[in-house]
Each structure stands twice: as structure tokens, then as C-alpha cells.
mmCIF file of C-alpha atoms in Angstrom:
data_model
loop_
_atom_site.group_PDB
_atom_site.id
_atom_site.type_symbol
_atom_site.label_atom_id
_atom_site.label_comp_id
_atom_site.label_asym_id
_atom_site.label_seq_id
_atom_site.Cartn_x
_atom_site.Cartn_y
_atom_site.Cartn_z
ATOM 1 C CA UNK A 121 17.006 61.965 18.752
ATOM 2 C CA UNK A 122 14.665 59.556 18.027
ATOM 3 C CA UNK A 123 16.130 58.341 14.903
ATOM 4 C CA UNK A 124 19.469 58.480 16.238
ATOM 5 C CA UNK A 125 18.326 56.480 18.736
ATOM 6 C CA UNK A 126 16.543 53.950 16.334
ATOM 7 C CA UNK A 127 19.816 53.591 14.527
ATOM 8 C CA UNK A 128 21.947 52.703 16.817
ATOM 9 C CA UNK A 129 19.709 49.622 17.896
ATOM 10 C CA UNK A 130 21.955 46.770 18.327
ATOM 11 C CA UNK A 131 21.383 43.653 15.598
ATOM 12 C CA UNK A 132 19.961 40.288 17.151
ATOM 13 C CA UNK A 133 20.195 37.132 14.721
ATOM 14 C CA UNK A 134 17.300 35.567 13.799
ATOM 15 C CA UNK A 135 16.528 31.950 14.128
ATOM 16 C CA UNK A 136 15.970 29.807 11.230
ATOM 17 C CA UNK A 137 12.714 28.490 12.080
ATOM 18 C CA UNK A 138 11.408 32.050 12.774
ATOM 19 C CA UNK A 139 12.407 33.071 9.144
ATOM 20 C CA UNK A 140 10.723 30.250 7.809
ATOM 21 C CA UNK A 141 7.499 30.933 9.842
ATOM 22 C CA UNK A 142 7.391 34.450 8.737
ATOM 23 C CA UNK A 143 7.268 33.499 5.243
ATOM 24 C CA UNK A 144 4.499 30.768 6.112
ATOM 25 C CA UNK A 145 2.543 33.466 7.674
ATOM 26 C CA UNK A 146 3.253 35.787 4.627
ATOM 27 C CA UNK A 147 1.597 33.135 2.282
ATOM 28 C CA UNK A 148 -1.272 32.544 4.533
ATOM 29 C CA UNK A 149 -1.912 36.270 4.346
ATOM 30 C CA UNK A 150 -2.073 36.767 0.971
ATOM 31 C CA UNK A 151 -4.021 33.735 0.293
ATOM 32 C CA UNK A 152 -6.581 35.060 3.166
ATOM 33 C CA UNK A 153 -6.655 38.475 1.241
ATOM 34 C CA UNK A 154 -7.303 37.195 -2.084
ATOM 35 C CA UNK A 155 -9.942 34.587 -0.814
ATOM 36 C CA UNK A 156 -12.011 37.786 0.982
ATOM 37 C CA UNK A 157 -11.724 39.702 -2.327
ATOM 38 C CA UNK A 158 -13.000 36.972 -4.460
ATOM 39 C CA UNK A 159 -15.793 36.362 -2.160
ATOM 40 C CA UNK A 160 -17.029 39.752 -2.752
ATOM 41 C CA UNK A 161 -17.839 38.733 -6.757
ATOM 42 C CA UNK A 162 -19.337 35.590 -5.671
ATOM 43 C CA UNK A 163 -22.855 36.667 -6.653
ATOM 44 C CA UNK A 164 -21.413 37.663 -10.083
ATOM 45 C CA UNK A 165 -20.906 35.725 -13.418
ATOM 46 C CA UNK A 166 -18.120 33.006 -12.695
ATOM 47 C CA UNK A 167 -15.021 33.853 -14.263
ATOM 48 C CA UNK A 168 -15.250 37.703 -14.281
ATOM 49 C CA UNK A 169 -11.846 38.053 -12.751
ATOM 50 C CA UNK A 170 -10.398 35.759 -14.985
ATOM 51 C CA UNK A 171 -9.123 37.605 -17.370
ATOM 52 C CA UNK A 172 -7.602 40.288 -14.889
ATOM 53 C CA UNK A 173 -6.785 38.128 -12.378
ATOM 54 C CA UNK A 174 -2.514 38.741 -12.429
ATOM 55 C CA UNK A 175 -3.244 42.394 -12.561
ATOM 56 C CA UNK A 176 -5.709 42.324 -9.382
ATOM 57 C CA UNK A 177 -3.233 40.017 -7.625
ATOM 58 C CA UNK A 178 -0.335 42.527 -8.414
ATOM 59 C CA UNK A 179 -2.581 45.435 -7.088
ATOM 60 C CA UNK A 180 -3.381 44.129 -3.936
ATOM 61 C CA UNK A 181 0.210 42.739 -3.312
ATOM 62 C CA UNK A 182 1.434 46.466 -4.031
ATOM 63 C CA UNK A 183 -0.822 47.575 -1.348
ATOM 64 C CA UNK A 184 0.286 44.942 1.122
ATOM 65 C CA UNK A 185 4.066 46.152 0.177
ATOM 66 C CA UNK A 186 3.022 49.604 0.772
ATOM 67 C CA UNK A 187 1.784 49.433 4.306
ATOM 68 C CA UNK A 188 4.376 46.695 5.255
ATOM 69 C CA UNK A 189 7.735 46.482 3.876
ATOM 70 C CA UNK A 190 7.764 50.136 2.594
ATOM 71 C CA UNK A 191 6.518 52.028 5.896
ATOM 72 C CA UNK A 192 7.750 49.466 8.546
ATOM 73 C CA UNK A 193 10.653 47.557 7.016
ATOM 74 C CA UNK A 194 8.815 44.217 7.725
ATOM 75 C CA UNK A 195 6.076 41.845 5.863
ATOM 76 C CA UNK A 196 3.004 40.891 8.212
ATOM 77 C CA UNK A 197 4.616 37.770 9.225
ATOM 78 C CA UNK A 198 7.778 39.242 10.433
ATOM 79 C CA UNK A 199 5.912 41.850 12.455
ATOM 80 C CA UNK A 200 3.932 39.139 14.272
ATOM 81 C CA UNK A 201 7.269 37.420 15.051
ATOM 82 C CA UNK A 202 9.228 40.601 15.960
ATOM 83 C CA UNK A 203 11.128 40.744 13.125
ATOM 84 C CA UNK A 204 12.164 43.290 10.502
ATOM 85 C CA UNK A 205 14.710 43.917 7.457
ATOM 86 C CA UNK A 206 18.078 45.399 8.274
ATOM 87 C CA UNK A 207 20.108 46.875 5.399
ATOM 88 C CA UNK A 208 22.795 44.151 5.095
ATOM 89 C CA UNK A 209 25.225 46.626 3.108
ATOM 90 C CA UNK A 210 25.372 49.050 5.813
ATOM 91 C CA UNK A 211 29.365 48.962 7.132
ATOM 92 C CA UNK A 212 28.226 49.375 10.815
ATOM 93 C CA UNK A 213 26.801 46.340 12.713
ATOM 94 C CA UNK A 214 24.195 49.006 14.306
ATOM 95 C CA UNK A 215 20.465 48.530 12.826
ATOM 96 C CA UNK A 216 20.270 50.436 9.291
ATOM 97 C CA UNK A 217 16.826 50.593 7.923
ATOM 98 C CA UNK A 218 16.329 49.953 4.242
ATOM 99 C CA UNK A 219 17.299 52.409 1.556
ATOM 100 C CA UNK A 220 14.173 53.713 -0.647
ATOM 101 C CA UNK A 221 15.891 51.813 -3.661
ATOM 102 C CA UNK A 222 16.143 48.292 -1.992
ATOM 103 C CA UNK A 223 12.352 48.821 -0.933
ATOM 104 C CA UNK A 224 11.359 49.536 -4.602
ATOM 105 C CA UNK A 225 13.461 46.617 -5.996
ATOM 106 C CA UNK A 226 11.814 44.193 -3.449
ATOM 107 C CA UNK A 227 8.598 45.177 -4.893
ATOM 108 C CA UNK A 228 9.652 44.754 -8.479
ATOM 109 C CA UNK A 229 11.537 41.202 -7.856
ATOM 110 C CA UNK A 230 8.604 40.094 -5.638
ATOM 111 C CA UNK A 231 5.158 41.582 -6.921
ATOM 112 C CA UNK A 232 6.488 42.467 -10.457
ATOM 113 C CA UNK A 233 8.212 38.954 -10.915
ATOM 114 C CA UNK A 234 4.756 36.776 -9.876
ATOM 115 C CA UNK A 235 2.759 39.078 -12.329
ATOM 116 C CA UNK A 236 5.137 38.785 -15.091
ATOM 117 C CA UNK A 237 5.213 34.758 -14.820
ATOM 118 C CA UNK A 238 1.342 34.748 -14.500
ATOM 119 C CA UNK A 239 0.475 37.039 -17.199
ATOM 120 C CA UNK A 240 3.269 35.475 -19.666
ATOM 121 C CA UNK A 241 1.887 32.412 -19.199
ATOM 122 C CA UNK A 242 -1.439 33.544 -20.257
ATOM 123 C CA UNK A 243 -0.013 35.169 -23.076
ATOM 124 C CA UNK A 244 1.774 32.197 -24.248
ATOM 125 C CA UNK A 245 -0.729 29.852 -23.775
ATOM 126 C CA UNK A 246 -3.687 31.722 -25.448
ATOM 127 C CA UNK A 247 -1.269 32.569 -28.459
ATOM 128 C CA UNK A 248 0.553 29.927 -29.442
ATOM 129 C CA UNK A 249 2.379 31.408 -32.453
ATOM 130 C CA UNK A 250 5.710 29.762 -34.090
ATOM 131 C CA UNK A 251 7.360 33.331 -33.879
ATOM 132 C CA UNK A 252 6.953 33.236 -30.065
ATOM 133 C CA UNK A 253 8.144 29.563 -29.527
ATOM 134 C CA UNK A 254 11.553 31.210 -29.336
ATOM 135 C CA UNK A 255 10.852 33.861 -26.549
ATOM 136 C CA UNK A 256 8.854 31.123 -24.523
ATOM 137 C CA UNK A 257 11.564 28.486 -24.467
ATOM 138 C CA UNK A 258 14.020 31.623 -23.158
ATOM 139 C CA UNK A 259 11.438 32.460 -20.394
ATOM 140 C CA UNK A 260 11.028 28.965 -19.494
ATOM 141 C CA UNK A 261 14.767 28.388 -19.016
ATOM 142 C CA UNK A 262 14.745 31.811 -17.411
ATOM 143 C CA UNK A 263 12.256 30.677 -14.848
ATOM 144 C CA UNK A 264 14.033 27.352 -14.388
ATOM 145 C CA UNK A 265 17.414 28.971 -13.931
ATOM 146 C CA UNK A 266 15.775 31.404 -10.929
ATOM 147 C CA UNK A 267 14.204 28.280 -9.307
ATOM 148 C CA UNK A 268 17.494 26.362 -9.488
ATOM 149 C CA UNK A 269 19.216 29.768 -7.716
ATOM 150 C CA UNK A 270 16.304 29.729 -5.246
ATOM 151 C CA UNK A 271 17.296 26.161 -4.135
ATOM 152 C CA UNK A 272 20.571 26.851 -3.842
ATOM 153 C CA UNK A 273 19.971 29.972 -2.044
ATOM 154 C CA UNK A 274 17.702 27.588 0.524
ATOM 155 C CA UNK A 275 20.663 25.322 1.001
ATOM 156 C CA UNK A 276 23.000 28.028 1.721
ATOM 157 C CA UNK A 277 20.381 29.369 4.050
ATOM 158 C CA UNK A 278 20.013 26.103 6.000
ATOM 159 C CA UNK A 279 23.716 26.448 6.569
ATOM 160 C CA UNK A 280 24.463 29.908 7.540
ATOM 161 C CA UNK A 281 21.074 31.060 8.984
ATOM 162 C CA UNK A 282 20.914 34.193 6.700
ATOM 163 C CA UNK A 283 18.934 35.302 3.604
ATOM 164 C CA UNK A 284 15.969 33.006 3.527
ATOM 165 C CA UNK A 285 14.984 34.011 0.043
ATOM 166 C CA UNK A 286 16.937 34.758 -3.257
ATOM 167 C CA UNK A 287 15.314 38.102 -3.339
ATOM 168 C CA UNK A 288 16.962 38.855 0.210
ATOM 169 C CA UNK A 289 20.396 37.851 -0.847
ATOM 170 C CA UNK A 290 20.095 39.600 -4.234
ATOM 171 C CA UNK A 291 19.094 43.039 -2.366
ATOM 172 C CA UNK A 292 21.339 42.595 0.590
ATOM 173 C CA UNK A 293 18.451 42.839 3.287
ATOM 174 C CA UNK A 294 18.536 40.542 6.094
ATOM 175 C CA UNK A 295 15.978 39.609 8.596
ATOM 176 C CA UNK A 296 17.009 40.794 12.243
ATOM 177 C CA UNK A 297 15.042 41.179 15.556
ATOM 178 C CA UNK A 298 13.406 44.540 16.086
ATOM 179 C CA UNK A 299 13.751 44.126 19.962
ATOM 180 C CA UNK A 300 15.681 42.432 22.226
ATOM 181 C CA UNK A 301 14.394 38.615 22.685
ATOM 182 C CA UNK A 302 12.905 38.293 26.356
ATOM 183 C CA UNK A 303 12.661 35.289 28.396
ATOM 184 C CA UNK A 304 9.314 33.466 27.297
ATOM 185 C CA UNK A 305 7.072 32.235 29.995
ATOM 186 C CA UNK A 306 5.775 29.159 28.917
ATOM 187 C CA UNK A 307 2.512 27.913 30.716
ATOM 188 C CA UNK A 308 1.794 24.075 30.789
ATOM 189 C CA UNK A 309 -1.616 24.201 32.181
ATOM 190 C CA UNK A 310 -3.256 23.610 29.218
ATOM 191 C CA UNK A 311 -0.943 20.976 28.195
ATOM 192 C CA UNK A 312 -1.410 19.140 31.418
ATOM 193 C CA UNK A 313 -5.244 19.170 31.092
ATOM 194 C CA UNK A 314 -5.010 17.905 27.365
ATOM 195 C CA UNK A 315 -2.733 15.190 28.720
ATOM 196 C CA UNK A 316 -4.691 14.188 31.545
ATOM 197 C CA UNK A 317 -7.850 14.047 29.528
ATOM 198 C CA UNK A 318 -6.295 12.042 26.966
ATOM 199 C CA UNK A 319 -5.029 9.677 29.261
ATOM 200 C CA UNK A 320 -8.357 9.218 31.312
ATOM 201 C CA UNK A 321 -10.034 8.900 27.524
ATOM 202 C CA UNK A 322 -7.469 5.791 26.848
ATOM 203 C CA UNK A 323 -8.401 4.360 30.475
ATOM 204 C CA UNK A 324 -12.140 4.564 29.485
ATOM 205 C CA UNK A 325 -11.558 2.738 25.975
ATOM 206 C CA UNK A 326 -9.786 0.217 27.612
ATOM 207 C CA UNK A 327 -12.198 -0.432 30.742
ATOM 208 C CA UNK A 328 -15.641 -0.072 28.760
ATOM 209 C CA UNK A 329 -15.388 -3.386 27.007
ATOM 210 C CA UNK A 330 -15.353 -5.185 30.356
ATOM 211 C CA UNK A 331 -17.995 -3.752 31.740
ATOM 212 C CA UNK A 332 -21.709 -5.402 31.024
ATOM 213 C CA UNK A 333 -24.084 -2.928 30.680
ATOM 214 C CA UNK A 334 -26.815 -5.121 30.014
ATOM 215 C CA UNK A 335 -26.350 -7.039 33.120
ATOM 216 C CA UNK A 336 -26.244 -3.325 35.039
ATOM 217 C CA UNK A 337 -29.057 -1.807 33.411
ATOM 218 C CA UNK A 338 -31.283 -5.614 34.397
ATOM 219 C CA UNK A 339 -29.681 -5.193 37.717
ATOM 220 C CA UNK A 340 -30.935 -1.602 38.437
ATOM 221 C CA UNK A 341 -34.347 -2.472 36.913
ATOM 222 C CA UNK A 342 -34.707 -5.342 39.323
ATOM 223 C CA UNK A 343 -33.731 -2.778 42.405
ATOM 224 C CA UNK A 344 -36.487 -0.267 41.017
ATOM 225 C CA UNK A 345 -38.869 -2.834 40.641
ATOM 226 C CA UNK A 346 -40.361 -4.540 43.614
ATOM 227 C CA UNK A 347 -39.906 -8.044 43.907
ATOM 228 C CA UNK A 348 -43.065 -10.331 42.814
ATOM 229 C CA UNK A 349 -43.791 -13.846 44.613
ATOM 230 C CA UNK A 350 -44.309 -17.087 42.970
ATOM 231 C CA UNK A 351 -47.727 -18.072 41.487
ATOM 232 C CA UNK A 352 -49.623 -20.352 43.169
ATOM 233 C CA UNK A 353 -52.464 -20.951 40.514
ATOM 234 C CA UNK A 354 -52.840 -20.961 36.932
ATOM 235 C CA UNK A 355 -54.690 -17.771 36.917
ATOM 236 C CA UNK A 356 -51.594 -15.988 38.829
ATOM 237 C CA UNK A 357 -49.504 -17.587 35.957
ATOM 238 C CA UNK A 358 -51.739 -16.390 33.293
ATOM 239 C CA UNK A 359 -51.724 -13.020 34.373
ATOM 240 C CA UNK A 360 -48.041 -12.917 34.400
ATOM 241 C CA UNK A 361 -47.872 -14.001 30.897
ATOM 242 C CA UNK A 362 -49.292 -10.783 29.268
ATOM 243 C CA UNK A 363 -45.901 -9.300 29.107
ATOM 244 C CA UNK A 364 -42.242 -9.975 28.773
ATOM 245 C CA UNK A 365 -40.111 -9.311 31.623
ATOM 246 C CA UNK A 366 -37.590 -7.899 29.483
ATOM 247 C CA UNK A 367 -39.086 -6.117 26.952
ATOM 248 C CA UNK A 368 -42.417 -5.544 28.362
ATOM 249 C CA UNK A 369 -44.058 -6.370 25.029
ATOM 250 C CA UNK A 370 -46.557 -9.522 24.127
ATOM 251 C CA UNK A 371 -43.889 -12.366 24.542
ATOM 252 C CA UNK A 372 -42.868 -13.652 21.246
ATOM 253 C CA UNK A 373 -42.369 -17.515 21.687
ATOM 254 C CA UNK A 374 -42.778 -17.399 25.258
ATOM 255 C CA UNK A 375 -40.148 -19.338 27.268
ATOM 256 C CA UNK A 376 -39.160 -19.515 30.795
ATOM 257 C CA UNK A 377 -35.975 -20.016 32.879
ATOM 258 C CA UNK A 378 -37.246 -21.841 35.880
ATOM 259 C CA UNK A 379 -39.208 -18.975 37.749
ATOM 260 C CA UNK A 380 -42.875 -17.829 37.432
ATOM 261 C CA UNK A 381 -41.995 -14.937 34.670
ATOM 262 C CA UNK A 382 -42.083 -15.120 31.039
ATOM 263 C CA UNK A 383 -39.701 -14.148 28.440
ATOM 264 C CA UNK A 384 -39.745 -13.853 24.717
ATOM 265 C CA UNK A 385 -37.531 -16.631 23.270
ATOM 266 C CA UNK A 386 -35.064 -13.710 21.402
ATOM 267 C CA UNK A 387 -34.762 -11.535 24.886
ATOM 268 C CA UNK A 388 -33.701 -14.435 27.008
ATOM 269 C CA UNK A 389 -31.535 -16.369 24.415
ATOM 270 C CA UNK A 390 -29.688 -13.076 23.602
ATOM 271 C CA UNK A 391 -29.229 -11.863 27.011
ATOM 272 C CA UNK A 392 -28.403 -15.510 28.096
ATOM 273 C CA UNK A 393 -25.536 -15.508 25.605
ATOM 274 C CA UNK A 394 -24.412 -12.301 26.488
ATOM 275 C CA UNK A 395 -24.189 -12.934 30.236
ATOM 276 C CA UNK A 396 -23.611 -16.281 31.472
ATOM 277 C CA UNK A 397 -24.691 -15.533 34.773
ATOM 278 C CA UNK A 398 -27.919 -13.816 33.693
ATOM 279 C CA UNK A 399 -30.494 -13.422 36.406
ATOM 280 C CA UNK A 400 -34.331 -12.651 35.967
ATOM 281 C CA UNK A 401 -34.595 -9.001 36.416
ATOM 282 C CA UNK A 402 -37.998 -9.338 38.197
ATOM 283 C CA UNK A 403 -36.726 -12.084 40.995
ATOM 284 C CA UNK A 404 -33.351 -12.340 40.648
ATOM 285 C CA UNK A 405 -33.555 -16.246 39.850
ATOM 286 C CA UNK A 406 -30.806 -17.892 37.898
ATOM 287 C CA UNK A 407 -31.159 -19.535 34.384
ATOM 288 C CA UNK A 408 -32.187 -23.341 35.419
ATOM 289 C CA UNK A 409 -33.077 -24.549 31.941
ATOM 290 C CA UNK A 410 -34.821 -22.375 28.900
ATOM 291 C CA UNK A 411 -38.067 -24.252 28.278
ATOM 292 C CA UNK A 412 -41.459 -23.083 26.277
ATOM 293 C CA UNK A 413 -44.267 -22.018 28.153
ATOM 294 C CA UNK A 414 -46.288 -24.803 29.488
ATOM 295 C CA UNK A 415 -49.684 -22.736 29.921
ATOM 296 C CA UNK A 416 -51.764 -22.811 26.617
ATOM 297 C CA UNK A 417 -53.097 -19.051 27.018
ATOM 298 C CA UNK A 418 -55.261 -17.592 24.245
ATOM 299 C CA UNK A 419 -55.473 -14.166 23.335
ATOM 300 C CA UNK A 420 -58.881 -13.859 24.125
ATOM 301 C CA UNK A 421 -58.415 -15.035 27.756
ATOM 302 C CA UNK A 422 -55.998 -12.372 28.516
ATOM 303 C CA UNK A 423 -57.827 -9.539 26.641
ATOM 304 C CA UNK A 424 -61.480 -10.179 27.475
#
């Protein structure tokens, strides 16, 4: 009863993009399997698998075929996309599973064809005999003819939407949906978050050049530090000359801007060039004139 019910399933055509996506998923899986297999021999001598690489690949693809096409009538990529193969030679429009002969010939044309191509290439490249030149030319011609037929089949596939590969057309196996396709529920929350974040990031990139970070830093430092009064004697002025009001170090080429505080020449000059409205971070005085320090203070006086 279950088998008769399964054979009476209706056939749902598959979109071209879904068939191409299934082929790409199959290639990605094969590459992943081969990468995982070769990583098991990473500790061995390099090239230990080089002589048997075509046979090892053929054995791995044989295992994949056994647990995918042979048992489920679908490759791994097709199973992910809810696609499976249908026997297109059947007279009924209902779903008909692949015959055993079709599955075996699928193995021969896919796995066997790739193994033969790789092994023949190694054979003729290692034994360049004159007697094998004609055979090599014949195989090269056959390979080119098969690739040309594959190209023509792909062009027909783009027009008709059936038989994405030459093997499928030769064997009469067609990709159909395994179950009726339901309405896809699309959630746009993630996309909305990404668009919002990208818009905010672009706004920040546009806004940051207009923000004078150095001026903000000096303004905050002037708020945090108490406002100092103006000195009334030379000793008070000398005490203020011990450090630069910007970098806090011993002032190099000490200069003033019109207030009682002292700055390194390079500190005050660079800040003034960066911000023409530069003010003293200690007292908030504007730049009146950049002049060298008039007091002649010796190191011994400041550090007794």
C-alpha cells in the first residue's frame, strides 16, 4: 500500500536555479569529503596518495552514490533542496522511481567517466610512447566531443528547464520535487537589522570628519581640572613653567598664548593649526599671540 501510494505522487517541475544549486552543492560536498579524507594523511610523507588518487576518489564517490542515488533516488544537494530523480521513460505522468539499470549506468557515466579521464591522463603523461599517440589523440577527441555535447545540452536546459547534465538526458532521469512546495515564510528581521546598521555606519563615516575630537578632549580636561587664577609674582609663574599644559611633560621650547600657562611649542602649534579656535585647557583663554616664554628659569631652580 505504501509503495503504491508513493508511486502515485504527482510530479512537480523544478526550477532551473534549483537544479543548478543542487549541482553546486554536490561539488561542494565532494570537495569537503576529499579534504577531510586527505587531512587524515597529513602526518604521512607528502605524495603518499598521489599514485592511487583516481582510485581513492572513485571509491569515495562510489560510497556517496550508494547512499544517495542508489538508495534515495537523489543526490545530497537534491535532498537538501527537496528534489529527487524521476524515471522520465515511464509512460505515466505520476512519479516513477529510477530503475536499477538507470542507477548503475549513472554510476558508470559519472564516477567511472571521471576515473577513466584522470587515469588515462596519468597513463599517457608517464608513458609518452609513439604507439599510444593515436590512442591519446582519439581519447582527447572523444573528451572534447563529450564536453561540446555537454555545452549544447546546457544551452537546451536553459531553454527548456529539463536535464541539467548530459548524463541525465542520456539516461532519461528528470529532477522533480519530492514533496509539494509550500509557501515560503520569509523573515526580514535580520535584513532590517543589517540595513539599519549599515545606514548608521555610513552616517558615522560621514559625520566623524566634522567632529573635532581634540577640541572635545581639551574641553573635557578643562572641566575636570580646576580653573587656576592668574599669577601675581615671578615665583608663581616659575612654578607653572614646570610642565606643559597639554602634554604634562617638561616644556620643550616653552611658549605662551597670552595667559599664564606654558606650552611646548610643538604641542600648542599643532593644536592651533588643527583648531583655529583653540583655547587654553586650564583657564579657557583664547590664543592672542604665540610667544616664547619670557622668564629665564634654570633647571636647578625648578628642581632644587
